[in-house]
CSV table of C-alpha atoms in Angstrom, one decimal:
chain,number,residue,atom,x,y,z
A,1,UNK,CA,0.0,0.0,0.0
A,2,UNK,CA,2.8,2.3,0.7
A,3,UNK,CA,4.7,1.6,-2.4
A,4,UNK,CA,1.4,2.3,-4.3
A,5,UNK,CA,0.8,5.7,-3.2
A,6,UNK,CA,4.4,6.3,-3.4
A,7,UNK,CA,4.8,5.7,-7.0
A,8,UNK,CA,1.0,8.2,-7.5
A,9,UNK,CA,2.8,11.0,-5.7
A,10,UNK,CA,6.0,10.4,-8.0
A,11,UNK,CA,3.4,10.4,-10.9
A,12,UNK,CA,2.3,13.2,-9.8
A,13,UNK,CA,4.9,15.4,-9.3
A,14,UNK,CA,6.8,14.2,-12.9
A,15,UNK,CA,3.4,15.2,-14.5
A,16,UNK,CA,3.7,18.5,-12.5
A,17,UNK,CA,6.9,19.1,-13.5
A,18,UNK,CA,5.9,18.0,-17.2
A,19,UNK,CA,2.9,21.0,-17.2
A,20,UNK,CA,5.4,23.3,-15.4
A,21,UNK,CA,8.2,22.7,-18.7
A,22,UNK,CA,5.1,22.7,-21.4
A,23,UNK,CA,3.7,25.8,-20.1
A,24,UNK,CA,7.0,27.8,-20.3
A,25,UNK,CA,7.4,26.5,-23.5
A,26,UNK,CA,4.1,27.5,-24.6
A,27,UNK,CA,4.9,31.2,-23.0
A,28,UNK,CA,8.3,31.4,-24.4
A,29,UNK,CA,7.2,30.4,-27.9
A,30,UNK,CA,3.6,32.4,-28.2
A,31,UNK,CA,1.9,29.5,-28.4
A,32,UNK,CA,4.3,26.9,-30.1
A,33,UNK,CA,4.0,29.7,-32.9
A,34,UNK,CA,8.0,30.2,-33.3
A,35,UNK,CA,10.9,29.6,-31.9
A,36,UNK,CA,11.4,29.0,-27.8
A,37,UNK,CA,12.7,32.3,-26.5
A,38,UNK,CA,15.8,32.7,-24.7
A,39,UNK,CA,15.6,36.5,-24.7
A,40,UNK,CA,12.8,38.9,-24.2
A,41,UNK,CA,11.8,42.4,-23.5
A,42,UNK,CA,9.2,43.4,-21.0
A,43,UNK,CA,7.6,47.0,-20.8
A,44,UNK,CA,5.0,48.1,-18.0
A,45,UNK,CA,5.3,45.0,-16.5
A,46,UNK,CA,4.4,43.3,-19.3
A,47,UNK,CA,6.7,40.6,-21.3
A,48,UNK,CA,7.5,41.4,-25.0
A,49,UNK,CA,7.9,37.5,-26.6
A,50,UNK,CA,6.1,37.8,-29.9
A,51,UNK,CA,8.7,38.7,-33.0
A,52,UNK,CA,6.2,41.2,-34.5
A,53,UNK,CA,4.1,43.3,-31.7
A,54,UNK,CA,2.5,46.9,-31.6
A,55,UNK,CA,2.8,49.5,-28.9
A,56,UNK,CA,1.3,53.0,-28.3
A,57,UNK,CA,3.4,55.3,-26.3
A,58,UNK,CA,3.3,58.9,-25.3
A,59,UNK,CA,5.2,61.9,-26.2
A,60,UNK,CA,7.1,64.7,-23.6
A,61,UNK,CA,7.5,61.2,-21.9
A,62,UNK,CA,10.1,58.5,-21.1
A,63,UNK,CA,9.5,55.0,-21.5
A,64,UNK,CA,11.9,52.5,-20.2
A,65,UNK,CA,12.7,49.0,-21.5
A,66,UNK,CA,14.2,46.1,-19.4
A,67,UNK,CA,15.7,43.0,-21.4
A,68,UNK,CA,16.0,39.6,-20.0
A,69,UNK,CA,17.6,36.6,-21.2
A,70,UNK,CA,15.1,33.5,-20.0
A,71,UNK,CA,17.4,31.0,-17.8
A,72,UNK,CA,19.5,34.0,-16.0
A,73,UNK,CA,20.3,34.0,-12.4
A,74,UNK,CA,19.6,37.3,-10.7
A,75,UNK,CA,23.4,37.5,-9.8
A,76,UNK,CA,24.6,36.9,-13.9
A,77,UNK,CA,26.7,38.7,-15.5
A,78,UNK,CA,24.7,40.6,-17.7
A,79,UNK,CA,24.9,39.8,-21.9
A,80,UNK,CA,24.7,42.5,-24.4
A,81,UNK,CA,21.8,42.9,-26.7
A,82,UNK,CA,21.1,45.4,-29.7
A,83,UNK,CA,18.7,48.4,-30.0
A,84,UNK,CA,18.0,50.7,-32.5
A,85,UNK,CA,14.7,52.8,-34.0
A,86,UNK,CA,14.5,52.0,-37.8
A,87,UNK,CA,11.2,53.9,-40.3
A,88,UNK,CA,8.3,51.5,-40.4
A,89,UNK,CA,6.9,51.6,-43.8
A,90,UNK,CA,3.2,52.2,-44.9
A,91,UNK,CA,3.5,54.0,-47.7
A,92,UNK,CA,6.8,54.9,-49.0
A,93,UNK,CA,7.6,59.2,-49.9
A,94,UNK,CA,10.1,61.2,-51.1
A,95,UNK,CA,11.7,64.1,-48.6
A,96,UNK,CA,14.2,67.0,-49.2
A,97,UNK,CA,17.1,67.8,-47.4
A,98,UNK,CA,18.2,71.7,-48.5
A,99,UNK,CA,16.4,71.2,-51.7
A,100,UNK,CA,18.3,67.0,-51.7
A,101,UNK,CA,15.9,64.3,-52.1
A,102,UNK,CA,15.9,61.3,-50.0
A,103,UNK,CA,13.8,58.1,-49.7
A,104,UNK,CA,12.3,57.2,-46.0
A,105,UNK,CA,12.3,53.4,-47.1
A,106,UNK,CA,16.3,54.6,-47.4
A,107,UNK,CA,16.8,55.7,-43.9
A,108,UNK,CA,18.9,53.3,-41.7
A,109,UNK,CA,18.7,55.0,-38.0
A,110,UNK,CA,16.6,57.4,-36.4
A,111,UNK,CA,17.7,56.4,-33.1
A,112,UNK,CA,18.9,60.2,-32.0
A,113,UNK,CA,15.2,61.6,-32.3
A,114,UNK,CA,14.2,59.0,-29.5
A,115,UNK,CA,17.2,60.1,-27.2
A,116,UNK,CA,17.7,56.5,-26.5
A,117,UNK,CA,19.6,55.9,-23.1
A,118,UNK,CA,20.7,52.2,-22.7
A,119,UNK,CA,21.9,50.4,-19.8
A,120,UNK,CA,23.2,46.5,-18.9
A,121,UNK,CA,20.1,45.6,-18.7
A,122,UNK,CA,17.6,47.9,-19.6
A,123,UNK,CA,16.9,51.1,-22.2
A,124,UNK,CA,15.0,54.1,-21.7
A,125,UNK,CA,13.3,56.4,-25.3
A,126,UNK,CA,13.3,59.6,-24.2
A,127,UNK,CA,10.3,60.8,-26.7
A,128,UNK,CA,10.1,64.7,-27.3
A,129,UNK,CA,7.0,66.9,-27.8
A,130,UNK,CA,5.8,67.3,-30.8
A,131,UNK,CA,7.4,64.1,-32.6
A,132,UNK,CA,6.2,63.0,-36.1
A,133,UNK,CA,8.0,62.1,-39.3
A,134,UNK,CA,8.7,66.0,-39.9
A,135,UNK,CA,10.6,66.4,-36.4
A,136,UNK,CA,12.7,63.3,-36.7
A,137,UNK,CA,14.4,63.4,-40.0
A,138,UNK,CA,14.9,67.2,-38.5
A,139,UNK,CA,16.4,65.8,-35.6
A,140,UNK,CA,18.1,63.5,-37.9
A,141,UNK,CA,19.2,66.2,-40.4
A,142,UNK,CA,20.2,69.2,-38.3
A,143,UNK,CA,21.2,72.7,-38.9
A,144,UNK,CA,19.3,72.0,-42.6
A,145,UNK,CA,15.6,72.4,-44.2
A,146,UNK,CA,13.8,69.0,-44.0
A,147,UNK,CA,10.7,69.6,-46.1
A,148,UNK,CA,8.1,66.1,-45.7
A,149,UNK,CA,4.8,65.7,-47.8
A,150,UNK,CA,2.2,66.4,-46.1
A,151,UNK,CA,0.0,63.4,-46.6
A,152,UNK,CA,3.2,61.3,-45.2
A,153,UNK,CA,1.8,61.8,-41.9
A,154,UNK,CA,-2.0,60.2,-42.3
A,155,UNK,CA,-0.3,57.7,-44.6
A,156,UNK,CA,2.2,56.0,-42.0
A,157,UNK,CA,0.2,55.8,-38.7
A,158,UNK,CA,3.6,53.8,-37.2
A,159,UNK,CA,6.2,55.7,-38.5
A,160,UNK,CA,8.6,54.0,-36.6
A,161,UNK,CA,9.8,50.6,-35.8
A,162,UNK,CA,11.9,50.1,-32.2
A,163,UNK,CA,14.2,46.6,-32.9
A,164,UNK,CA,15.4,44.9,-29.8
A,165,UNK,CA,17.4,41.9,-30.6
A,166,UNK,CA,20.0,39.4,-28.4
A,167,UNK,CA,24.3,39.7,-28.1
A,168,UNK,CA,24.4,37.3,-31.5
A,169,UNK,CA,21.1,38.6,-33.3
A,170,UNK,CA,19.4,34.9,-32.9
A,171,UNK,CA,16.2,36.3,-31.2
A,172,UNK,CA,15.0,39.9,-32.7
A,173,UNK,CA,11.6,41.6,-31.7
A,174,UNK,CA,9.8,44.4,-34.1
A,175,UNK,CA,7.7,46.7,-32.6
A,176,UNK,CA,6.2,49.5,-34.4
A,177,UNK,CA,5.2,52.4,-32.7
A,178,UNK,CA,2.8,55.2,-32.7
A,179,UNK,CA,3.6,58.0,-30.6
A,180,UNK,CA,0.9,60.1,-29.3
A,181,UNK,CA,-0.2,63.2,-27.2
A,182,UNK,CA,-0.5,62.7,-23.5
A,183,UNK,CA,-3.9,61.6,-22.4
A,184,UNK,CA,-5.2,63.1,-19.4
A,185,UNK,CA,-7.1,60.8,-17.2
A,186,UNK,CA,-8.8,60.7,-13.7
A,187,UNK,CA,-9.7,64.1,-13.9
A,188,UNK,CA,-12.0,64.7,-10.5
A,189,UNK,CA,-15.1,67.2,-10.3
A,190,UNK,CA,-16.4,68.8,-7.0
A,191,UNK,CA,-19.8,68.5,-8.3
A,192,UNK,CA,-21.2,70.7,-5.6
A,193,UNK,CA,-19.4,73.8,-6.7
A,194,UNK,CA,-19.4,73.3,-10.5
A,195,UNK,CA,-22.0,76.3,-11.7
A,196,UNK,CA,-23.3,76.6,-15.0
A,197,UNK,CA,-24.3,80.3,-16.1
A,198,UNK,CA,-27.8,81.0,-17.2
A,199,UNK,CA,-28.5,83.3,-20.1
A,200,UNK,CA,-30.9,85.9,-18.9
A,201,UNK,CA,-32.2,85.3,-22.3
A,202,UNK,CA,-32.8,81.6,-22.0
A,203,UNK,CA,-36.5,81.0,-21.3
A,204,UNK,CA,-37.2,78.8,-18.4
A,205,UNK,CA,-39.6,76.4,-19.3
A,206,UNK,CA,-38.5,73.6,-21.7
A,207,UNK,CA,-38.2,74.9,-25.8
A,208,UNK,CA,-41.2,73.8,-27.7
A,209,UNK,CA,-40.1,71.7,-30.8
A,210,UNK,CA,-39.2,74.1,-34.0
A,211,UNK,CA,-41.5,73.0,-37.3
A,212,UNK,CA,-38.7,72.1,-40.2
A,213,UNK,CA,-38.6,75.1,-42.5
A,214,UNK,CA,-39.7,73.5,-46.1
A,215,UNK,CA,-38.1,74.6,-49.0
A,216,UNK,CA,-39.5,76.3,-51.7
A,217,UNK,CA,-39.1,73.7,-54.7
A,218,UNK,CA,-38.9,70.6,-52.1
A,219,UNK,CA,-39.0,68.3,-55.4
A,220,UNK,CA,-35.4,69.9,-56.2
A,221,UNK,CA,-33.0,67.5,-54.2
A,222,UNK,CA,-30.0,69.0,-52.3
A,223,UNK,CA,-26.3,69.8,-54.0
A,224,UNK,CA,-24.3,67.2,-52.1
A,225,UNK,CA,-21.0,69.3,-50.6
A,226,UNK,CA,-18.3,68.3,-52.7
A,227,UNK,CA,-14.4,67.7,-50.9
A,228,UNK,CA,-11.7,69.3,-51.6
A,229,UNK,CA,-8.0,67.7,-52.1
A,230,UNK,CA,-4.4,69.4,-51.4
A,231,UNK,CA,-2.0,69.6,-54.1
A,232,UNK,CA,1.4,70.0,-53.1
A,233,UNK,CA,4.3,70.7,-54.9
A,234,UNK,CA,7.9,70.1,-54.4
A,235,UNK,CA,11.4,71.0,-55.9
A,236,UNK,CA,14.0,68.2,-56.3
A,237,UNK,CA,17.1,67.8,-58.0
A,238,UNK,CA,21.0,67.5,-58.1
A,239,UNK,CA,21.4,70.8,-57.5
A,240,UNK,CA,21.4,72.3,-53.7
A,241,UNK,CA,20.4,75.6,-54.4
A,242,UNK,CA,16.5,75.6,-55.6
A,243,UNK,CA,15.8,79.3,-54.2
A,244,UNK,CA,15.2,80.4,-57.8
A,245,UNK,CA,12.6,77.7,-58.9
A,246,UNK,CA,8.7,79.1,-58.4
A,247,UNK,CA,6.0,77.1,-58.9
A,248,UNK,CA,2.6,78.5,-59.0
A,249,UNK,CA,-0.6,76.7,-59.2
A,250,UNK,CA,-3.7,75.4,-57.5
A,251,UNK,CA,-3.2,74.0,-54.0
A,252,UNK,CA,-6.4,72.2,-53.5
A,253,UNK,CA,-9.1,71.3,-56.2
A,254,UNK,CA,-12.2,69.1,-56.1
A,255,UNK,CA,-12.0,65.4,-58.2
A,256,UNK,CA,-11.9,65.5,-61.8
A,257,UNK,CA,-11.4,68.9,-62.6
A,258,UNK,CA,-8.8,70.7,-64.2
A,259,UNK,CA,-5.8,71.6,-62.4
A,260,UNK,CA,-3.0,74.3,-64.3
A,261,UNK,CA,0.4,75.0,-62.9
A,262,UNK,CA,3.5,77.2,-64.0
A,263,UNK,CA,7.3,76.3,-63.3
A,264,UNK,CA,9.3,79.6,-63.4
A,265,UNK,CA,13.2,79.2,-63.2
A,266,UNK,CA,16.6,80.2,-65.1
A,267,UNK,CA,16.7,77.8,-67.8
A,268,UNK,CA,20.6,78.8,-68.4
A,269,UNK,CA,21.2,77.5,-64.7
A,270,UNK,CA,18.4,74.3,-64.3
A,271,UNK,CA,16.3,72.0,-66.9
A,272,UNK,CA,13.2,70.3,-65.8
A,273,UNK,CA,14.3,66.5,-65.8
A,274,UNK,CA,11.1,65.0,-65.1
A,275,UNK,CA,7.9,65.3,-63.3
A,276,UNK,CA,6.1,62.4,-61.1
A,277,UNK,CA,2.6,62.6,-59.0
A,278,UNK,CA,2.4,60.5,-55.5
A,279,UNK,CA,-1.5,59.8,-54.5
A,280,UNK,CA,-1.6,59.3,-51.5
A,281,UNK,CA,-3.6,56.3,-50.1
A,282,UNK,CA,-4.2,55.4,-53.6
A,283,UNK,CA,-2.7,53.2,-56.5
A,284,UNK,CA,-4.2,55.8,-58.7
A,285,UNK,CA,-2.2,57.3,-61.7
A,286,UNK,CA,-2.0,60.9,-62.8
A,287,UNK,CA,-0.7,62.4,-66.2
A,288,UNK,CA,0.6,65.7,-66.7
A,289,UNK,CA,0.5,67.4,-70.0
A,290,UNK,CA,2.2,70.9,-71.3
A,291,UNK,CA,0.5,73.4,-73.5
A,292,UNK,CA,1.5,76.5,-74.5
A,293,UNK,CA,0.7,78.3,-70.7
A,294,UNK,CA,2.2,75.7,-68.8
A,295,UNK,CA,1.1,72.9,-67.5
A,296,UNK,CA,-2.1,70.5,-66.3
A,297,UNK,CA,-3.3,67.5,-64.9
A,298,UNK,CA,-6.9,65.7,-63.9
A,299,UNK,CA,-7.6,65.9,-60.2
A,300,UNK,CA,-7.7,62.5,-58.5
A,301,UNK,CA,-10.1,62.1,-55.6
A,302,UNK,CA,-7.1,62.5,-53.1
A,303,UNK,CA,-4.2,64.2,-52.0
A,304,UNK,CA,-1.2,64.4,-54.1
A,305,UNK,CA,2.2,65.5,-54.1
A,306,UNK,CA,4.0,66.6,-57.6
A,307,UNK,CA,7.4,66.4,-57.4
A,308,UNK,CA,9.4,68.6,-60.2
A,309,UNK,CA,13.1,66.6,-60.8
A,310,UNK,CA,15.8,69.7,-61.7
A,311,UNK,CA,19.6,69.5,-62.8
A,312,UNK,CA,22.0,71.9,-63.3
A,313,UNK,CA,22.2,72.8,-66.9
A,314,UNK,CA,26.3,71.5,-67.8
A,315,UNK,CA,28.1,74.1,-68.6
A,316,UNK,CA,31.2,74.0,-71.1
A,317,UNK,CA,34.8,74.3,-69.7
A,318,UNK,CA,36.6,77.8,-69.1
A,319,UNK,CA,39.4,78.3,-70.7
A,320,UNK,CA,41.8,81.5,-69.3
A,321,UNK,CA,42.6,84.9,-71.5
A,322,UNK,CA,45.8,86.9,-71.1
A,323,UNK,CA,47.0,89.9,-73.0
A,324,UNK,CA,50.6,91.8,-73.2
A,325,UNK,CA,51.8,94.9,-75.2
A,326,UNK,CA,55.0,95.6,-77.8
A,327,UNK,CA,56.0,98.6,-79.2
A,328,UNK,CA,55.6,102.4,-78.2
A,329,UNK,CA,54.0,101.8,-74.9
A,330,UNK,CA,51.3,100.2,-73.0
A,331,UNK,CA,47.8,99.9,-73.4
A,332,UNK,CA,44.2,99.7,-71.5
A,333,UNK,CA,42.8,96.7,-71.5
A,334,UNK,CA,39.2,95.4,-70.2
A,335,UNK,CA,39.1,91.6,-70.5
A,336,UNK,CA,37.6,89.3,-69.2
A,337,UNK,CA,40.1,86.7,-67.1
A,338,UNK,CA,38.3,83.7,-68.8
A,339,UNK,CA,35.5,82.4,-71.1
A,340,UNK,CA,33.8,79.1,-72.2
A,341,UNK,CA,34.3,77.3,-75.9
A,342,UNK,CA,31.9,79.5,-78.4
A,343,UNK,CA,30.8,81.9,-76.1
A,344,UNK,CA,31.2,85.3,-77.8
A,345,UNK,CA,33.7,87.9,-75.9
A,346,UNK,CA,34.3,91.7,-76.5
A,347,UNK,CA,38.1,93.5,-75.2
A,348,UNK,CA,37.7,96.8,-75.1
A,349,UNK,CA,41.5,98.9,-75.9
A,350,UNK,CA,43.3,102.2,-76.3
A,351,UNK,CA,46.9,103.3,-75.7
A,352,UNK,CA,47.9,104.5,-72.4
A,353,UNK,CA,49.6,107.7,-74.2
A,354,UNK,CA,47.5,110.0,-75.8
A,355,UNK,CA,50.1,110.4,-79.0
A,356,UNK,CA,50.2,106.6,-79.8
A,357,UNK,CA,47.7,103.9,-80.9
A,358,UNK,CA,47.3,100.6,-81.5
A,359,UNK,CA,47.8,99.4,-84.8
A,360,UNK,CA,47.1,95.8,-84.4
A,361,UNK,CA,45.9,92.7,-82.2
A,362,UNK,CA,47.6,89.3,-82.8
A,363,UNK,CA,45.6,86.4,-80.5
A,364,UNK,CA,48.2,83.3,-80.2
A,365,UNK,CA,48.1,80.0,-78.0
A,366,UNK,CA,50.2,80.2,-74.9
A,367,UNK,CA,52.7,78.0,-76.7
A,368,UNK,CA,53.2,81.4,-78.8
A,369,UNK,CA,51.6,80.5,-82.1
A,370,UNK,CA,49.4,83.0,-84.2
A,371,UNK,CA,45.8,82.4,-84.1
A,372,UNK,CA,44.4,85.3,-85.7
A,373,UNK,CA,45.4,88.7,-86.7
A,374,UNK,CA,42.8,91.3,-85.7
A,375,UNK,CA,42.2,95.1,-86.3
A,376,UNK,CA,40.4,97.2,-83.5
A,377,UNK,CA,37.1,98.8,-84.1
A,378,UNK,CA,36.0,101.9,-82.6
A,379,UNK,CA,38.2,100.4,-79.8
A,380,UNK,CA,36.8,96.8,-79.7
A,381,UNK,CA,37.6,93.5,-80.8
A,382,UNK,CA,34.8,90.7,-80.4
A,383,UNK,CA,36.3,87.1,-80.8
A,384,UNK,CA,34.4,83.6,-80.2
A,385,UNK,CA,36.7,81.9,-77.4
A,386,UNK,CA,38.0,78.9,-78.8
A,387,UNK,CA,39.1,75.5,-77.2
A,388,UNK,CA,42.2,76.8,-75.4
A,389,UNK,CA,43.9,79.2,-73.4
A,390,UNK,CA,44.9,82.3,-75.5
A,391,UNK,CA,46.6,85.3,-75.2
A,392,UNK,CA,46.6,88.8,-76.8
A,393,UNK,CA,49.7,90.8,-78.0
A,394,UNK,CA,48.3,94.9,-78.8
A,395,UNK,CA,51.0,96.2,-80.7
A,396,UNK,CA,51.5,100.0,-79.8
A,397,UNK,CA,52.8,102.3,-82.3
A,398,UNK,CA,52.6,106.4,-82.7
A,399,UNK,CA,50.1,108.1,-84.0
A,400,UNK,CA,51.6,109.0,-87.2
A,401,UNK,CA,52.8,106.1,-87.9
């Protein structure tokens, strides 16, 4: 009899210890859904053990992080982990950086808007007023003009992604994040001395129901209010300088209409490369056409950015101009230092003494050989600037001769 009840408690405790081993297993692997965890991160009191989680937190507010590896001691020496804030992709946009465009998608870190502190065994985001996609890639970019598409904000409601991973990268949790305004809550009312002012003009007794005015065709149905859409338009390019480039045009317009623009710029300095339209929330695709005033497009039934692609116009190499005198004298000379091949330059000359002149001008290559032979008129010479440096001998001689 006592072997018997023995061997049940034996039973007993191995299936114990069998529940005890399948339930961890079950905790540590969300369910037998992936791999068993030997690392995790726990916020609020709450464990963190699913690879892909989501998690609201507050702005003007730090949130702090502790990281756990399963079968530690309390006394172990502590292993490293990883952390980092990467973008978490919606909908993909272009940004500009002093008039530079960048991807999000191409982002790698935006750690530094989250003031990350991390510790042995735990990390604190440090999460600023005010933060949204505009305020970190500032953060990210300081000291320059960050300009972000409006619609970027409604498109990615979890802007950002906070990745927590072990010392060798074997266990890695995602978790996006939306960062919001501080709620306020528990808010407590002394209801006895809450007073509510009465308009003298209010009547007292109860208001008697108003009759619904009628209108005067009521067969005539109702115009249904029709929304309006933003249009925004932005200046991109390999040049870092847009401060010349104006764009003028609609900035909001109802679906299907019409929509005309203008680009005004220096066309000796840029060229218009190409033009694109992002809808937002939509897989919709615009066209943009050019007539004689500029150009147009049909207006989707959302909110788009155009994005105007610039690049500096290539300019020809400049190639330097010297000059020298021989004879009776010197000479005064305006000329310019240098010039481009083909561009058209005018020297202006006279002699420095008012009894001599000058007679003729022979252009050469520095290497000394003739070019051309020229003769001054009314005290010009205007020469197309060939492929090389040249130089300009004014031969002086006196008036009479």
């Amino acid at each position: 009899m006592g072997k018997t009840v023995a061997k049940i408690i034996a039973y007993v405790l191995v299936a114990l210890v069998l529940v005890t081993v399948i339930g961890l297993i079950y905790k540590f692997t969300n369910g037998f859904n992936e791999d068993f965890k030997t690392f995790y991160v726990e916020y609020d009191g709450k464990q963190i053990l699913t690879a892909g989680s989501k998690l609201d937190l507050e702005m003007n507010s730090a949130h702090t992080f502790k990281v756990k590896y399963t079968f530690d001691k309390e006394d172990a020496e502590p292993k490293e982990y990883n952390v980092k804030i990467v973008p978490h992709i919606t909908k993909d946009f272009d940004y500009t950086v002093d008039g530079e465009r960048y991807i999000f998608s191409k982002v790698t870190d935006l750690t530094p808007a989250f003031d990350l502190k991390k510790e042995q065994t735990s990390f604190t985001l440090n999460i600023p007023d005010k933060l949204n996609i505009q305020k970190a890639l500032s953060i990210l970019h300081t000291g320059k003009t960050v300009i972000v598409p409006e619609q970027a904000e409604e498109s990615n409601p979890r802007p950002f992604r906070l990745v927590v991973s072990s010392y060798n990268e074997k266990v890695v949790y995602n978790i996006d994040l939306e960062v919001r305004e501080i709620t306020v809550t528990d808010i407590e009312l002394d209801k006895p001395n809450i007073v509510f002012p009465i308009n003298p003009d209010t009547p007292s007794e109860p208001d008697q129901p108003q009759t619904p005015e009628i209108p005067d065709n009521p067969e005539q149905p109702t115009t249904p209010t029709v929304s309006e859409h933003s249009i925004e338009y932005l200046s991109t390019g390999d040049a870092t300088d847009l401060s010349g480039i104006r764009v003028t045009g609609d900035k909001r317009a109802v679906k299907d209409t019409t929509v005309h623009f203008k680009v005004e710029y220096n066309a000796d300095e840029y060229e218009i490369t190409g033009m694109r339209v992002t809808v937002w929330n939509s897989n919709e695709t615009v066209t943009i056409e050019q007539d004689a005033d500029g150009y147009y497009f049909t207006m989707p039934n959302y909110n788009i950015t155009i994005w105007i692609t610039f690049e500096l116009v290539e300019q020809g190499e400049f190639y330097l101009i010297e000059y020298d005198t021989l004879g009776w004298g010197g000479a005064n000379v305006t000329c310019p230092a240098k010039a481009r091949e083909g561009e058209t330059v005018t020297l202006i000359a006279s002699a420095s003494e008012p009894e001599n002149r000058i007679s003729h001008v022979i252009m050469q290559d520095w290497d000394g050989e003739e070019i051309a032979d020229y003769e001054l008129t009314d005290g010009k010479l205007t020469f197309t600037m060939p492929a090389q440096n040249v130089s300009f001998m004014f031969y002086v001689v006196p008036l009479d001769m």
